PDB file of C-alpha atoms and ligand atoms in Angstrom:
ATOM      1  CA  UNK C   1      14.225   5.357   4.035  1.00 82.00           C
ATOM      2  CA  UNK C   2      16.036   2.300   4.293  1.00 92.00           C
ATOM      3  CA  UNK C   3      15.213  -1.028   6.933  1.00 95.00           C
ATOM      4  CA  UNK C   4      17.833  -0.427   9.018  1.00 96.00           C
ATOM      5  CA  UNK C   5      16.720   3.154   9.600  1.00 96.00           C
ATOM      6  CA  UNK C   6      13.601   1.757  10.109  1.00 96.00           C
ATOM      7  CA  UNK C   7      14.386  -0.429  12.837  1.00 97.00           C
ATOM      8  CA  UNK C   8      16.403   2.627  14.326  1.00 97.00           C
ATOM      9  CA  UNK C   9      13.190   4.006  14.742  1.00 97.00           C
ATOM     10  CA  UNK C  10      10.981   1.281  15.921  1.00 98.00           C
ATOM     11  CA  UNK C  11      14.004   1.055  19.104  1.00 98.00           C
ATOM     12  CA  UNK C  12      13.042   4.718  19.483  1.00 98.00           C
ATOM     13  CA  UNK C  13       9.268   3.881  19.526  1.00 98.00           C
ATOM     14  CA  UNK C  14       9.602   0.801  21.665  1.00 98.00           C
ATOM     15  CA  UNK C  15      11.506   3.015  24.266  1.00 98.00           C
ATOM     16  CA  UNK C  16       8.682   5.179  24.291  1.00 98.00           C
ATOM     17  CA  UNK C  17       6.139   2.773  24.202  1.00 97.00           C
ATOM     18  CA  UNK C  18       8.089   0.929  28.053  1.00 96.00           C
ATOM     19  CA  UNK C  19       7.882   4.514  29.571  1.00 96.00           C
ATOM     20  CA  UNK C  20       4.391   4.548  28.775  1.00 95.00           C
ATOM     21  CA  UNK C  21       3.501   0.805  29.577  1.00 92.00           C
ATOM     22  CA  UNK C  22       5.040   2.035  33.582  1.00 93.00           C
ATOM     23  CA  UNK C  23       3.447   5.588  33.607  1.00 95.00           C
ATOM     24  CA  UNK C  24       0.158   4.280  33.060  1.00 94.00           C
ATOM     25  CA  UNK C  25       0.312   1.236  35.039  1.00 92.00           C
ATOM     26  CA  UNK C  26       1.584   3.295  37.895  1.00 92.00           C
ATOM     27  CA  UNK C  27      -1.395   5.513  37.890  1.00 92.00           C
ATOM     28  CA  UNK C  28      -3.830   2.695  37.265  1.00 90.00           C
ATOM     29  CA  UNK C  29      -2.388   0.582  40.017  1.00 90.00           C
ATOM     30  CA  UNK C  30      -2.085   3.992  42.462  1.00 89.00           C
ATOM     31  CA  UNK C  31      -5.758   5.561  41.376  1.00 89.00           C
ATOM     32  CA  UNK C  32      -7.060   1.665  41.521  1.00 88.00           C
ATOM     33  CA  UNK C  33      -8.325   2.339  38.409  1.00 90.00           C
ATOM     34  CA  UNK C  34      -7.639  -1.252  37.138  1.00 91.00           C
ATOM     35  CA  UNK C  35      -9.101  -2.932  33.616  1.00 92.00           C
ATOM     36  CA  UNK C  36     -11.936  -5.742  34.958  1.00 94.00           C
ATOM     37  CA  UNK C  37     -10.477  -8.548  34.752  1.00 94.00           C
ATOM     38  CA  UNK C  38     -10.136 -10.420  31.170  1.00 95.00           C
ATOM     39  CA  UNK C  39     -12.014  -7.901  29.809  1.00 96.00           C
ATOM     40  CA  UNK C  40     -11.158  -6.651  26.145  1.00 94.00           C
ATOM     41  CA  UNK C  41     -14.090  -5.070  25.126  1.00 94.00           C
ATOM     42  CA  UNK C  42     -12.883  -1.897  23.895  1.00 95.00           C
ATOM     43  CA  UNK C  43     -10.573  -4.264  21.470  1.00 96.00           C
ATOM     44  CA  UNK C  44     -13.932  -5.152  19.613  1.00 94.00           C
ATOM     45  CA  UNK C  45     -14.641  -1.528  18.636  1.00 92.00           C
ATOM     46  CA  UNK C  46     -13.686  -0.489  15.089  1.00 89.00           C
ATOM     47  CA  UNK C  47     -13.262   3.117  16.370  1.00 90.00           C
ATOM     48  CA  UNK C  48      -9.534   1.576  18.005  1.00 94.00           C
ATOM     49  CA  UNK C  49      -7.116   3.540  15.724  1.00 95.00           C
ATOM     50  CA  UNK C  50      -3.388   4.112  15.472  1.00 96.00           C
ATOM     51  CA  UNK C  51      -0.923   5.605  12.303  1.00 96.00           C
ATOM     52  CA  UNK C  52       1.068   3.630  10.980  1.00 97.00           C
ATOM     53  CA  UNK C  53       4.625   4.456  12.739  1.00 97.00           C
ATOM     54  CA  UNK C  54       2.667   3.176  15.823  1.00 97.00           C
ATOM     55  CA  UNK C  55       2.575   0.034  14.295  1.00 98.00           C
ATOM     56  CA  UNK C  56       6.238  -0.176  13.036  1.00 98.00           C
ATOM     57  CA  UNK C  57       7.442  -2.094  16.201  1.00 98.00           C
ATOM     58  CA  UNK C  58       4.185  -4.554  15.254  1.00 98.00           C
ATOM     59  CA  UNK C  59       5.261  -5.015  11.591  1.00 98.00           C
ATOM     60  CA  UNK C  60       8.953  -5.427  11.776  1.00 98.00           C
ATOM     61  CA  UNK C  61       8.155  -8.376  14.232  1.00 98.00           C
ATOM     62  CA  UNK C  62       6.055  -9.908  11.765  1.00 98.00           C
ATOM     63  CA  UNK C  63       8.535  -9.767   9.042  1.00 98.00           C
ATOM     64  CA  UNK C  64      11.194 -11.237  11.581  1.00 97.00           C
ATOM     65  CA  UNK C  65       9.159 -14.122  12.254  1.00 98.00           C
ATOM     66  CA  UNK C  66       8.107 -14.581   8.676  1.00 97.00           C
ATOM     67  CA  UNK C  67       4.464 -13.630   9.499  1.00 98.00           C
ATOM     68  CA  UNK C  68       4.154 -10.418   7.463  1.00 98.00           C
ATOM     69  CA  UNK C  69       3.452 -11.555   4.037  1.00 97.00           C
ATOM     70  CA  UNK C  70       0.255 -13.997   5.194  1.00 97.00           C
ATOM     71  CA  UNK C  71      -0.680 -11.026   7.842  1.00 98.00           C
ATOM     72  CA  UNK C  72      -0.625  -8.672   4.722  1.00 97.00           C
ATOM     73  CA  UNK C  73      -3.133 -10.918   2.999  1.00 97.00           C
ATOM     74  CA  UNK C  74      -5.310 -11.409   5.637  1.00 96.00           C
ATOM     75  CA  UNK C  75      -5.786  -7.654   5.722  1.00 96.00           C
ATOM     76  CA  UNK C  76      -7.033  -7.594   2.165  1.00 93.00           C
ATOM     77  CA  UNK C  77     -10.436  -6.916   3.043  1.00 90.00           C
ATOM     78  CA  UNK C  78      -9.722  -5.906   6.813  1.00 88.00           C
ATOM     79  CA  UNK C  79     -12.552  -6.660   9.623  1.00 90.00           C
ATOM     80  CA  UNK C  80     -13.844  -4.198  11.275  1.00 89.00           C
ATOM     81  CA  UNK C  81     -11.961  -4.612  14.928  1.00 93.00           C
ATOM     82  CA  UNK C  82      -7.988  -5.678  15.729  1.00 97.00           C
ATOM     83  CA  UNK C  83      -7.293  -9.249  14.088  1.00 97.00           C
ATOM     84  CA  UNK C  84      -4.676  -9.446  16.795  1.00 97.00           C
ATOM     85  CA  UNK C  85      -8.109  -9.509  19.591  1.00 97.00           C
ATOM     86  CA  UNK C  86      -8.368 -12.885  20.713  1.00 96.00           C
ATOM     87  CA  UNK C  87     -11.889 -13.769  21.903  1.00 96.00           C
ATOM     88  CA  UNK C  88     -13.027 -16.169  25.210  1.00 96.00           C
ATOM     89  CA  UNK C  89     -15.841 -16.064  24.729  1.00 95.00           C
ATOM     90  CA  UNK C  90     -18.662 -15.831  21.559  1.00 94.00           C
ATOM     91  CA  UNK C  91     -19.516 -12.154  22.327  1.00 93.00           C
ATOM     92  CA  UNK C  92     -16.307 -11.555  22.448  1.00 93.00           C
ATOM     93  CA  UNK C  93     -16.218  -8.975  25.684  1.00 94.00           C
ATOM     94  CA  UNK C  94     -13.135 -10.890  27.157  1.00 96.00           C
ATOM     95  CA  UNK C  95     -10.471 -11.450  25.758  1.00 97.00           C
ATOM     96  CA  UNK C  96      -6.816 -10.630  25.301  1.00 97.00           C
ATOM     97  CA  UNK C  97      -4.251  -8.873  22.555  1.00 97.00           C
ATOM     98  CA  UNK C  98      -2.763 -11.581  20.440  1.00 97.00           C
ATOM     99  CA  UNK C  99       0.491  -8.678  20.576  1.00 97.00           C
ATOM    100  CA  UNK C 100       0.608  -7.059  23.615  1.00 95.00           C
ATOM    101  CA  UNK C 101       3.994  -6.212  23.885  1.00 95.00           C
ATOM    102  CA  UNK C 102       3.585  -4.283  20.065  1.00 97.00           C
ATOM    103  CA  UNK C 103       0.458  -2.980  20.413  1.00 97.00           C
ATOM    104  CA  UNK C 104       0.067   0.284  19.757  1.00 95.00           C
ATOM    105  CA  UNK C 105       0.053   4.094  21.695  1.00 93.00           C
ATOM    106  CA  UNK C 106      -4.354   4.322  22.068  1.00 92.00           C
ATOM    107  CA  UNK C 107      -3.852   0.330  23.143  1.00 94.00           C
ATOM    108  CA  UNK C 108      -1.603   1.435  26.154  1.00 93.00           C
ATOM    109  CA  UNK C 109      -3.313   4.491  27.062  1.00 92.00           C
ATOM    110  CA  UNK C 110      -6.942   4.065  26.437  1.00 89.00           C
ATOM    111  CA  UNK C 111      -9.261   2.677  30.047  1.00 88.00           C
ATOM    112  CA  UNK C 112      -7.524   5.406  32.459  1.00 84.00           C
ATOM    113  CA  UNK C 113      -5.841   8.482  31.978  1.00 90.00           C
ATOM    114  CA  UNK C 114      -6.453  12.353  31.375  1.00 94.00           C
ATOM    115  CA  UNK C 115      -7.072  14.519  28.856  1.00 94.00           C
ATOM    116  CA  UNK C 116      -7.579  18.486  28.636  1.00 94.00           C
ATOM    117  CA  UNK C 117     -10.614  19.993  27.946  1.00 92.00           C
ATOM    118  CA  UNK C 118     -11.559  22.901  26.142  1.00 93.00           C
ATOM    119  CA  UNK C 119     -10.285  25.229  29.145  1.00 93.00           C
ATOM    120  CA  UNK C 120      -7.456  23.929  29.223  1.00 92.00           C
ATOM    121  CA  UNK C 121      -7.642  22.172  32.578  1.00 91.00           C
ATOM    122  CA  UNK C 122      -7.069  18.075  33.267  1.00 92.00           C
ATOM    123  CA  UNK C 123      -9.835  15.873  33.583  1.00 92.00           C
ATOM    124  CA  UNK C 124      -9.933  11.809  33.910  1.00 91.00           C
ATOM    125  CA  UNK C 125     -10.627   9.754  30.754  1.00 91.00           C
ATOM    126  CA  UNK C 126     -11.983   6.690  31.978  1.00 90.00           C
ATOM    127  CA  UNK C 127     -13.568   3.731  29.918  1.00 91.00           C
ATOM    128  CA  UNK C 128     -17.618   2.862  30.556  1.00 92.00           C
ATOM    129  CA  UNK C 129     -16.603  -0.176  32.313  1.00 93.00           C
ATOM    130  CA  UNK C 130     -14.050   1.250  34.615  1.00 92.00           C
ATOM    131  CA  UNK C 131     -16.306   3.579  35.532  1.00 91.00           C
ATOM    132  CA  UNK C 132     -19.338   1.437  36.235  1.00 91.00           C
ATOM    133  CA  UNK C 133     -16.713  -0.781  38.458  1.00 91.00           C
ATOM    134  CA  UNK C 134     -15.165   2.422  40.324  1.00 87.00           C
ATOM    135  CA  UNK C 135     -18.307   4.778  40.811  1.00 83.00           C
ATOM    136  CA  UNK C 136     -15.749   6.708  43.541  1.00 78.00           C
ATOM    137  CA  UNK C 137     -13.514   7.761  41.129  1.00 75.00           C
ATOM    138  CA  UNK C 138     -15.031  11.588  40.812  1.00 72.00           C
ATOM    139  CA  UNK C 139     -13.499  11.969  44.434  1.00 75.00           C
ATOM    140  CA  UNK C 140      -9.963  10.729  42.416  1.00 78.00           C
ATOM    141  CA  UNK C 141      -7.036  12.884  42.761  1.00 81.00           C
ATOM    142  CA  UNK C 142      -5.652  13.674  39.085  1.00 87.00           C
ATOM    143  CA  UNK C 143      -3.205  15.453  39.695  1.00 88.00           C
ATOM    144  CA  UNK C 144      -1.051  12.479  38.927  1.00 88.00           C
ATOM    145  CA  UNK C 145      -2.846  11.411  35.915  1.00 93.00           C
ATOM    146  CA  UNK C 146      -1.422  11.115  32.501  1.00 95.00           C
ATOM    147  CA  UNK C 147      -2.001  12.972  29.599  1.00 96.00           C
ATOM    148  CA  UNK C 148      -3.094  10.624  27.338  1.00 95.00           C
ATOM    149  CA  UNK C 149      -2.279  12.904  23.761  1.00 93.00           C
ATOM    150  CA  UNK C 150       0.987  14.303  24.967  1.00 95.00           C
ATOM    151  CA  UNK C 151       2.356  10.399  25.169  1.00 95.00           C
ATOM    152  CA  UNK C 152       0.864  10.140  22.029  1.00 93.00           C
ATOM    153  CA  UNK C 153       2.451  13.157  20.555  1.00 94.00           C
ATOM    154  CA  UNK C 154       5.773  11.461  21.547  1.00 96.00           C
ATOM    155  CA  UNK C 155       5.584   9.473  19.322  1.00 97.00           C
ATOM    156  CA  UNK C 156       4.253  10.965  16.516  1.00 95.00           C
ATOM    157  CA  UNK C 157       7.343  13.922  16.763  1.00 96.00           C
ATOM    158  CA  UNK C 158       9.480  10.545  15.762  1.00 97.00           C
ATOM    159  CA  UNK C 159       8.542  10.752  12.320  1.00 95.00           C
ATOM    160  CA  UNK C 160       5.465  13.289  10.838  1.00 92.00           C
ATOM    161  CA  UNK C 161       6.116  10.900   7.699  1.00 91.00           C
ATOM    162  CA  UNK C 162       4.585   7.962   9.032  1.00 93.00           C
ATOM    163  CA  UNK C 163       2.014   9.179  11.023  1.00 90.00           C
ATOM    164  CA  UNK C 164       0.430  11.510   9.014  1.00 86.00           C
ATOM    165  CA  UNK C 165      -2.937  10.278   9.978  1.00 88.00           C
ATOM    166  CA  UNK C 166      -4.656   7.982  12.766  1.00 93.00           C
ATOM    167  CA  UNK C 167      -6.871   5.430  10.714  1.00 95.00           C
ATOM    168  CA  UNK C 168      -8.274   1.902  12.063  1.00 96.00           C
ATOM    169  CA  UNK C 169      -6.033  -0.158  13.497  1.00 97.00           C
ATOM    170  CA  UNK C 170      -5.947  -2.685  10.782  1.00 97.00           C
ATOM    171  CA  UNK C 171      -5.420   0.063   8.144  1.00 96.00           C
ATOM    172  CA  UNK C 172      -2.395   1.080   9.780  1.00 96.00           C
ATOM    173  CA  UNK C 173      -1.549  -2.197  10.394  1.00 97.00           C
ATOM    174  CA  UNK C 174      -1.684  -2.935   6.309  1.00 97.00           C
ATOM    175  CA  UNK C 175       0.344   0.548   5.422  1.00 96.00           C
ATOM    176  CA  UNK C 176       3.295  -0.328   7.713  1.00 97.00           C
ATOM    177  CA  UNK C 177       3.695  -4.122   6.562  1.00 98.00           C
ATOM    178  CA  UNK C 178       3.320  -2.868   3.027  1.00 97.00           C
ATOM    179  CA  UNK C 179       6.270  -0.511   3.345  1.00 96.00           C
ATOM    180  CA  UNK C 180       8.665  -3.074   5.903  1.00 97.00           C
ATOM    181  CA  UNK C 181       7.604  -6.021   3.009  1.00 97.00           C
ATOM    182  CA  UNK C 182       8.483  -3.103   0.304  1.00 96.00           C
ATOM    183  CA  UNK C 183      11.885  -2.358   2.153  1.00 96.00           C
ATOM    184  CA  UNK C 184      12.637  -6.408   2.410  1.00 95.00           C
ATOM    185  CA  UNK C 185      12.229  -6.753  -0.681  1.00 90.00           C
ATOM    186  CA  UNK C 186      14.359  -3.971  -1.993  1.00 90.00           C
ATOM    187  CA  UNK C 187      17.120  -4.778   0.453  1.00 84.00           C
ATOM    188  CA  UNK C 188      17.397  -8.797  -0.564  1.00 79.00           C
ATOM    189  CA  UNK C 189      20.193  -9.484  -2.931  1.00 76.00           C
ATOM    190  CA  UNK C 190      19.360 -11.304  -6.260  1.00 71.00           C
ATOM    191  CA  UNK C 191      20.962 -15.054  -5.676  1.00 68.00           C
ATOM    192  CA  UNK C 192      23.807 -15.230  -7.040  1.00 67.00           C
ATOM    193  CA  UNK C 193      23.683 -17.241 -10.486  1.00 64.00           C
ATOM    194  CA  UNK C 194      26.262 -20.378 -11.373  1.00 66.00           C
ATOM    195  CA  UNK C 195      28.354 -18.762 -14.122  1.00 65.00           C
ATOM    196  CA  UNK C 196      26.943 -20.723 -17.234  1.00 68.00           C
ATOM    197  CA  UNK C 197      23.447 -19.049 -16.257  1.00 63.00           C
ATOM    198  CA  UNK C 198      24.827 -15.764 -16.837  1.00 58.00           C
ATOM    199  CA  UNK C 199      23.818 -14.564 -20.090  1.00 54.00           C
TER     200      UNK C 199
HETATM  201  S1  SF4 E   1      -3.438  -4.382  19.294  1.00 88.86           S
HETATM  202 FE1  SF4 E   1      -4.078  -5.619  21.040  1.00 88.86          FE
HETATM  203  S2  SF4 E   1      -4.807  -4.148  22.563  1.00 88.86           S
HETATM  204 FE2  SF4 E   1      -4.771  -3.109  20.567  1.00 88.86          FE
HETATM  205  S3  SF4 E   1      -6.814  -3.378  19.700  1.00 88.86           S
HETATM  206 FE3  SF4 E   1      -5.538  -5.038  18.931  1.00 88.86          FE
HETATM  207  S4  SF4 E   1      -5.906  -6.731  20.353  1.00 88.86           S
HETATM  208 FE4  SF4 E   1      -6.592  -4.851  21.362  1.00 88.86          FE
HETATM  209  S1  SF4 E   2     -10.269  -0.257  28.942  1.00 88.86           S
HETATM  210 FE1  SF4 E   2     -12.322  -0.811  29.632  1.00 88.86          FE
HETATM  211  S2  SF4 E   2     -13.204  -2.058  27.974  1.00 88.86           S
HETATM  212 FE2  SF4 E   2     -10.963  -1.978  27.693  1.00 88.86          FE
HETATM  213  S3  SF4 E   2     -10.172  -3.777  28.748  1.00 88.86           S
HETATM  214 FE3  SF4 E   2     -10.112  -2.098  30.220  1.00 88.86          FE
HETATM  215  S4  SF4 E   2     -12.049  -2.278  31.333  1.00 88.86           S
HETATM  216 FE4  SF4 E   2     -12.288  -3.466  29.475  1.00 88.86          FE
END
């Protein structure tokens, strides 16, 4: 796989990735099932995960703004929550993404939305927090709710390759700069060398 085909992709994946941003919105804004404001508590958790082609769009933009390589090393020993969370306050319960408009699919999804369960009907997935601020929401119509895993599954049916498995967000976030860095590096052309150099 080459960069270019790479970036190919992540223009695939961002397209996805607006559809979502509106779909969810719409129902959040419709259902009034809205985030409390500056919160960013579930960006704390270490259970946030993504694969790695979810974080393509992420990584290409750090190696366009020259970012990638010190990103990479700060992920040597990777915290437990996003580095890209970007705390107000000590506790860290508000905040806001550091890359909002890369983050990736659970980051757009995850606070309201559905999911099936085990018969195979809809129910609402809704965050502790949005529920403790909406206690009507049980008397919430779903029917307009979105599946949360089939925008998800969109995608992942992009490339099986590169999301082979969901891992921690920073995990993900290492494997994809690794292989855009790998790519880069491949892809630059040895300087050219004055004549009398050449051996
Ligand atoms: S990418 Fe942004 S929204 Fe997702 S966990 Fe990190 S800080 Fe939170
Ligand atoms: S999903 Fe829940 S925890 Fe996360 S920002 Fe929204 S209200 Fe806060």
């Amino acid at each position: 796989m080459s960069l270019v085909s790479l970036r190919e992709l992540s223009l695939e994946i961002e397209k996805i990735y607006s559809e979502m941003g509106e779909v969810f919105s719409h129902f959040q804004q419709q259902s009034n099932l809205m985030c409390l404001p500056q919160c960013g508590a579930c960006c704390l958790a270490p259970t946030v995960e993504a694969s790695a082609l979810e974080l393509l769009p992420l990584a290409l933009y750090l190696l366009d703004e020259g970012l990638a390589p010190e990103t990479l090393d700060s992920l040597k020993e990777p915290p437990p929550s996003c580095i890209f969370y970007k705390k107000l306050n000590e506790e860290g319960s508000k905040g806001f993404c550091g890359v909002y408009q890369k983050r990736p699919s659970l980051c757009r999804v995850f606070g309201a939305g559905a999911r099936l369960n085990k018969n195979g009907a809809k129910e609402l997935s809704l965050c502790k927090k949005i529920k403790e601020a909406h206690p009507a929401f049980l008397s919430q119509d779903i029917s307009e709710a979105p599946l949360m895993g089939l925008w998800k599954s969109r995608v992942r049916n992009l490339s099986f390759a590169l999301s082979i498995h969901d891992q921690a967000i920073n995990l993900s976030l290492k494997e994809a700069l690794e292989k855009v860095l790998l790519l880069a590096d491949l892809e630059t052309p040895d300087p050219i060398k004055p004549i009398d150099q050449v051996s």
